PDB file of C-alpha atoms in Angstrom:
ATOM      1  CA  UNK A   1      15.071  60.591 -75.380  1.00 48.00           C
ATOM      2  CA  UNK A   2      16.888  60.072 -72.154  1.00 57.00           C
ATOM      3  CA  UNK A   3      13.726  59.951 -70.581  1.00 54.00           C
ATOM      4  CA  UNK A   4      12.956  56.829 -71.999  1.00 58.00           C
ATOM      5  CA  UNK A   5      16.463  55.228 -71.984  1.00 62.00           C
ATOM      6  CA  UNK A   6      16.286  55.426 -68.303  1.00 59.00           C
ATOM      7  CA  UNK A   7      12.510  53.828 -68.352  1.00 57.00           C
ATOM      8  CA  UNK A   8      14.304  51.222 -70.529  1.00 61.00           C
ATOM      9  CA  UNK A   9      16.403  50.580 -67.920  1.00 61.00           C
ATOM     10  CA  UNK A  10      14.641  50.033 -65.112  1.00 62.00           C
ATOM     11  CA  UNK A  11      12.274  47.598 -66.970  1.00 64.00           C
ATOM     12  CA  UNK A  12      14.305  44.613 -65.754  1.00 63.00           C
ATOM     13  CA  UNK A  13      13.728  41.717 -67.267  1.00 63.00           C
ATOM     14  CA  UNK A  14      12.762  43.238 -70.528  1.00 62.00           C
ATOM     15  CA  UNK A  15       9.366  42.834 -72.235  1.00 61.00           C
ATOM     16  CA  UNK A  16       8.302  40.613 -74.392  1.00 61.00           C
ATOM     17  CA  UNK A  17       9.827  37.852 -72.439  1.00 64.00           C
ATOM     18  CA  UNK A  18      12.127  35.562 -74.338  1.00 69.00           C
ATOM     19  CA  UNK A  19      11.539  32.677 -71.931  1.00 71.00           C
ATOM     20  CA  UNK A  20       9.219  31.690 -69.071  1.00 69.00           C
ATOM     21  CA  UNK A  21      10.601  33.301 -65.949  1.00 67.00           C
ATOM     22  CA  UNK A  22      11.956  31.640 -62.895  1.00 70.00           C
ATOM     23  CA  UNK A  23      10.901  32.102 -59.195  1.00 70.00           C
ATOM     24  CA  UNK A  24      14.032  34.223 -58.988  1.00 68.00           C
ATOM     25  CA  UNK A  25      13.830  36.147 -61.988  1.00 68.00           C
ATOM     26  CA  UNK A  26      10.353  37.043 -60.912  1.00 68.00           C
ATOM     27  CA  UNK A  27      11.738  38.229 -57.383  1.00 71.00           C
ATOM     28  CA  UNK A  28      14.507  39.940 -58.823  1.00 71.00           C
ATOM     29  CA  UNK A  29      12.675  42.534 -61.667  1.00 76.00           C
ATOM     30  CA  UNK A  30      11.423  45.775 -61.327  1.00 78.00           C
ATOM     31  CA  UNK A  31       7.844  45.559 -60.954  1.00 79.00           C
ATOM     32  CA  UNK A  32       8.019  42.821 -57.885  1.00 81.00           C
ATOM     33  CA  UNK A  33      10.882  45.399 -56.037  1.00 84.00           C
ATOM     34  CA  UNK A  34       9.045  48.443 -56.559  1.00 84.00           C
ATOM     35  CA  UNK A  35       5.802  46.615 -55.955  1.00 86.00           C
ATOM     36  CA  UNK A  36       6.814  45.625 -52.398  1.00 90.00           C
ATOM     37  CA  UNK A  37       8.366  49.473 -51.822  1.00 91.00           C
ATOM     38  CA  UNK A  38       4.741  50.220 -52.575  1.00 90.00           C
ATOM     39  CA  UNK A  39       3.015  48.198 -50.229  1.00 91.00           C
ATOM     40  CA  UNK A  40       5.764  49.280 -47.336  1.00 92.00           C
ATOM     41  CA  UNK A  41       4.781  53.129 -48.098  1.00 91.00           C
ATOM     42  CA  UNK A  42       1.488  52.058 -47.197  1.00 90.00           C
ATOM     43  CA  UNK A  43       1.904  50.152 -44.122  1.00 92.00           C
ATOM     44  CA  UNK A  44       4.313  52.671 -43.171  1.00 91.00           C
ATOM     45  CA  UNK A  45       1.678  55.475 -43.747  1.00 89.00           C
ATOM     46  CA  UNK A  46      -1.145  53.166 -42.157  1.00 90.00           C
ATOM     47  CA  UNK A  47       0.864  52.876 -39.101  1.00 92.00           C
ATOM     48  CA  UNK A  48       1.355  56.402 -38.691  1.00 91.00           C
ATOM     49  CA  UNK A  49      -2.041  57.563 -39.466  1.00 90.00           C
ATOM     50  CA  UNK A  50      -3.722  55.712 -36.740  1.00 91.00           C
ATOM     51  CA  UNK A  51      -5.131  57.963 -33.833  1.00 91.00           C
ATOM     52  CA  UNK A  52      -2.465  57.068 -31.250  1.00 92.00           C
ATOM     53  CA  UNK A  53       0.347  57.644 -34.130  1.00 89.00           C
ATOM     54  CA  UNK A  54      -0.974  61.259 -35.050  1.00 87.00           C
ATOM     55  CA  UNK A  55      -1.200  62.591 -31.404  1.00 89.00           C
ATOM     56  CA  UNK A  56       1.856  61.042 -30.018  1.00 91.00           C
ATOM     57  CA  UNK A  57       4.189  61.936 -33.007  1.00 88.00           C
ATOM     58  CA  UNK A  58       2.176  64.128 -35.537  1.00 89.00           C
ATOM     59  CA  UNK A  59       5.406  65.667 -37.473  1.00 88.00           C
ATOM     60  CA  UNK A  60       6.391  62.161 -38.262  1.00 89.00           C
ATOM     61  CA  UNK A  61       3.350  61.866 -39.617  1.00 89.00           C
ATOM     62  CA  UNK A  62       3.118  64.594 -41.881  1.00 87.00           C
ATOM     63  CA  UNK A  63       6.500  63.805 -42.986  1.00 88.00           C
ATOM     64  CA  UNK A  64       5.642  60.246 -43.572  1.00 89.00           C
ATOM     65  CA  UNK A  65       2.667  61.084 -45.729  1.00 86.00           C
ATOM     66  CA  UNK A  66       5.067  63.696 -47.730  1.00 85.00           C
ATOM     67  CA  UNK A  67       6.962  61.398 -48.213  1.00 86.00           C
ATOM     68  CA  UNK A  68       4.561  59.004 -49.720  1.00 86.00           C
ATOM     69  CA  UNK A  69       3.007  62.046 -52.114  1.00 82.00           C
ATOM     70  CA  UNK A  70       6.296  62.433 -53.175  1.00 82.00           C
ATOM     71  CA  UNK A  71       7.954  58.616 -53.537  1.00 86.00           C
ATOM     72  CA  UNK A  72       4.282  57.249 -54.826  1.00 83.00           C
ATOM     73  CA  UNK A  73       4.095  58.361 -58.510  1.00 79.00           C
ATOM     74  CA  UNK A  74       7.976  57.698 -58.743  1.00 81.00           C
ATOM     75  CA  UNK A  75       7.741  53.929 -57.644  1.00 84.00           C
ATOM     76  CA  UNK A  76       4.447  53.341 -60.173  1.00 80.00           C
ATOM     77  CA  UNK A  77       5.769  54.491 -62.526  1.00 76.00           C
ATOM     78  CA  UNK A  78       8.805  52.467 -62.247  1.00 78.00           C
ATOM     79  CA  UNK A  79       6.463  49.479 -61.155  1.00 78.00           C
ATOM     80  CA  UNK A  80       4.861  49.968 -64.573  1.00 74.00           C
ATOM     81  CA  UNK A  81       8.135  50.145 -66.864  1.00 71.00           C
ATOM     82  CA  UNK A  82       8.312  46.525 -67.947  1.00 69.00           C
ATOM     83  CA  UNK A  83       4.824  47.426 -69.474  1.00 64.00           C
ATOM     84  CA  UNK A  84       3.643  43.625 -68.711  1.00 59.00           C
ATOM     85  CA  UNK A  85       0.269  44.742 -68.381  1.00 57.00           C
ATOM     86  CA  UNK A  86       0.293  47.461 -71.192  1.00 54.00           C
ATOM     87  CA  UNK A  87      -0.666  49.882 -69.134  1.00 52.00           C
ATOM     88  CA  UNK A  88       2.498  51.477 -67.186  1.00 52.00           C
ATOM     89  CA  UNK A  89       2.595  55.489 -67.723  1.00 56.00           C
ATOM     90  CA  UNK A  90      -0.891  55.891 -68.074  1.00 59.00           C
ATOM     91  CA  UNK A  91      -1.778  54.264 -64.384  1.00 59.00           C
ATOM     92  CA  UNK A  92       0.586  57.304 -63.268  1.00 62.00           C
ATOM     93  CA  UNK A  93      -1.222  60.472 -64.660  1.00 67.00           C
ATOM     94  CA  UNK A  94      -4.026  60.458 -62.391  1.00 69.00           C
ATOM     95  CA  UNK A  95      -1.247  60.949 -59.506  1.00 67.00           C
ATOM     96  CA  UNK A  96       0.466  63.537 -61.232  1.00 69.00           C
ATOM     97  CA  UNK A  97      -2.704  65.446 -61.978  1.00 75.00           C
ATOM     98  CA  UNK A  98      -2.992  65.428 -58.426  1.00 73.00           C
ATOM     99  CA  UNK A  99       0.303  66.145 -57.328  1.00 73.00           C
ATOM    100  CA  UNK A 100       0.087  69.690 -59.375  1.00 78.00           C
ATOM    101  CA  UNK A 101      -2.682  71.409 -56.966  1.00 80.00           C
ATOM    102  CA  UNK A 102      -0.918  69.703 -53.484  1.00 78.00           C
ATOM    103  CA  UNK A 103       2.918  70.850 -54.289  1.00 78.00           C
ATOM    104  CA  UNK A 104       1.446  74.379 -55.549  1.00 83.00           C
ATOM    105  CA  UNK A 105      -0.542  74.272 -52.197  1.00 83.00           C
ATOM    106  CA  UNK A 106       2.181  73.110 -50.101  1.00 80.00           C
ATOM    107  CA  UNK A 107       4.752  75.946 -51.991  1.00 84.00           C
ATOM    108  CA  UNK A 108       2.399  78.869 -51.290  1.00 87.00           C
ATOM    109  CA  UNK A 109       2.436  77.579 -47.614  1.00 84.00           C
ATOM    110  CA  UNK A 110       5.532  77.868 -47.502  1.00 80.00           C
ATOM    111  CA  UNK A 111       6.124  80.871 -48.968  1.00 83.00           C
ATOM    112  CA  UNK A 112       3.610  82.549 -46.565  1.00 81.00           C
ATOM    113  CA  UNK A 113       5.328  81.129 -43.616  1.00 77.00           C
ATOM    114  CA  UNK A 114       8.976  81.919 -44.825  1.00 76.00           C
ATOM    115  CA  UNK A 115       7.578  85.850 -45.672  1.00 77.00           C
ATOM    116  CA  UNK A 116       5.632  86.281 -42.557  1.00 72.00           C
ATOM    117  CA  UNK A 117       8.963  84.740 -40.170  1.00 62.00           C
ATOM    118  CA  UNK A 118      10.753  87.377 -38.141  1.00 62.00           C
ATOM    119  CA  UNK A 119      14.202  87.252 -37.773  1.00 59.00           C
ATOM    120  CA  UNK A 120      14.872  88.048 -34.040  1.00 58.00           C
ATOM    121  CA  UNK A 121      18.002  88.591 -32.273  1.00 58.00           C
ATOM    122  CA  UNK A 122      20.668  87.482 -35.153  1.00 55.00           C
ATOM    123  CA  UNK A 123      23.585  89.769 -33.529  1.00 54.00           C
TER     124      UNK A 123
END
């Protein structure tokens, strides 16, 4: 139940619309904040993926593309919680059936790195 309070909330300006919507409502709701966060992740990990990018700086990188695995089903899902379309949680599943192998992946990796570390010279 909270689950969907806080979904409730985030749908700003709430669906059905009582009245047509100003240029400024429109720029001020949900989907159009969340759907410009979007499109930043993307430039952001377009920028960074380009050869020049990866050699130069390759843990930014990998950290901006975590980042994006992680932030990406988050901001559709909140893009889709005005439910204009009809279509909001259901556009996210794909992503999370995804996101189940690659964080299980990314765990065992570090697991194996954290249990194969030495500790040397702590005293």
């Amino acid at each position: 139940a909270t689950e969907g309070a806080l979904i409730r909330q985030l749908a700003w300006p709430a669906c059905p619309l009582e009245e047509v919507p100003g240029v400024w409502m429109i720029h001020l709701s949900m989907p159009f904040a969340s759907g410009w966060a979007m499109i930043l992740l993307l430039v952001a990990g377009a920028v960074m993926s380009t050869p020049r990018m990866r050699r130069s700086c390759f843990s930014a990188f990998r950290a901006t593309h975590q980042c994006m695995v992680a932030a990406w089903p988050v901001l559709l899902i909140v893009h889709g919680s005005n439910n204009w379309v009809g279509a909001g949680l259901p556009l996210a599943l794909p992503v999370f059936v995804f996101l189940v192998p690659y964080w299980a992946e990314v765990l065992t990796r570090w697991t194996r790195r954290l249990s194969s570390a030495e500790v040397v010279g702590v005293l």
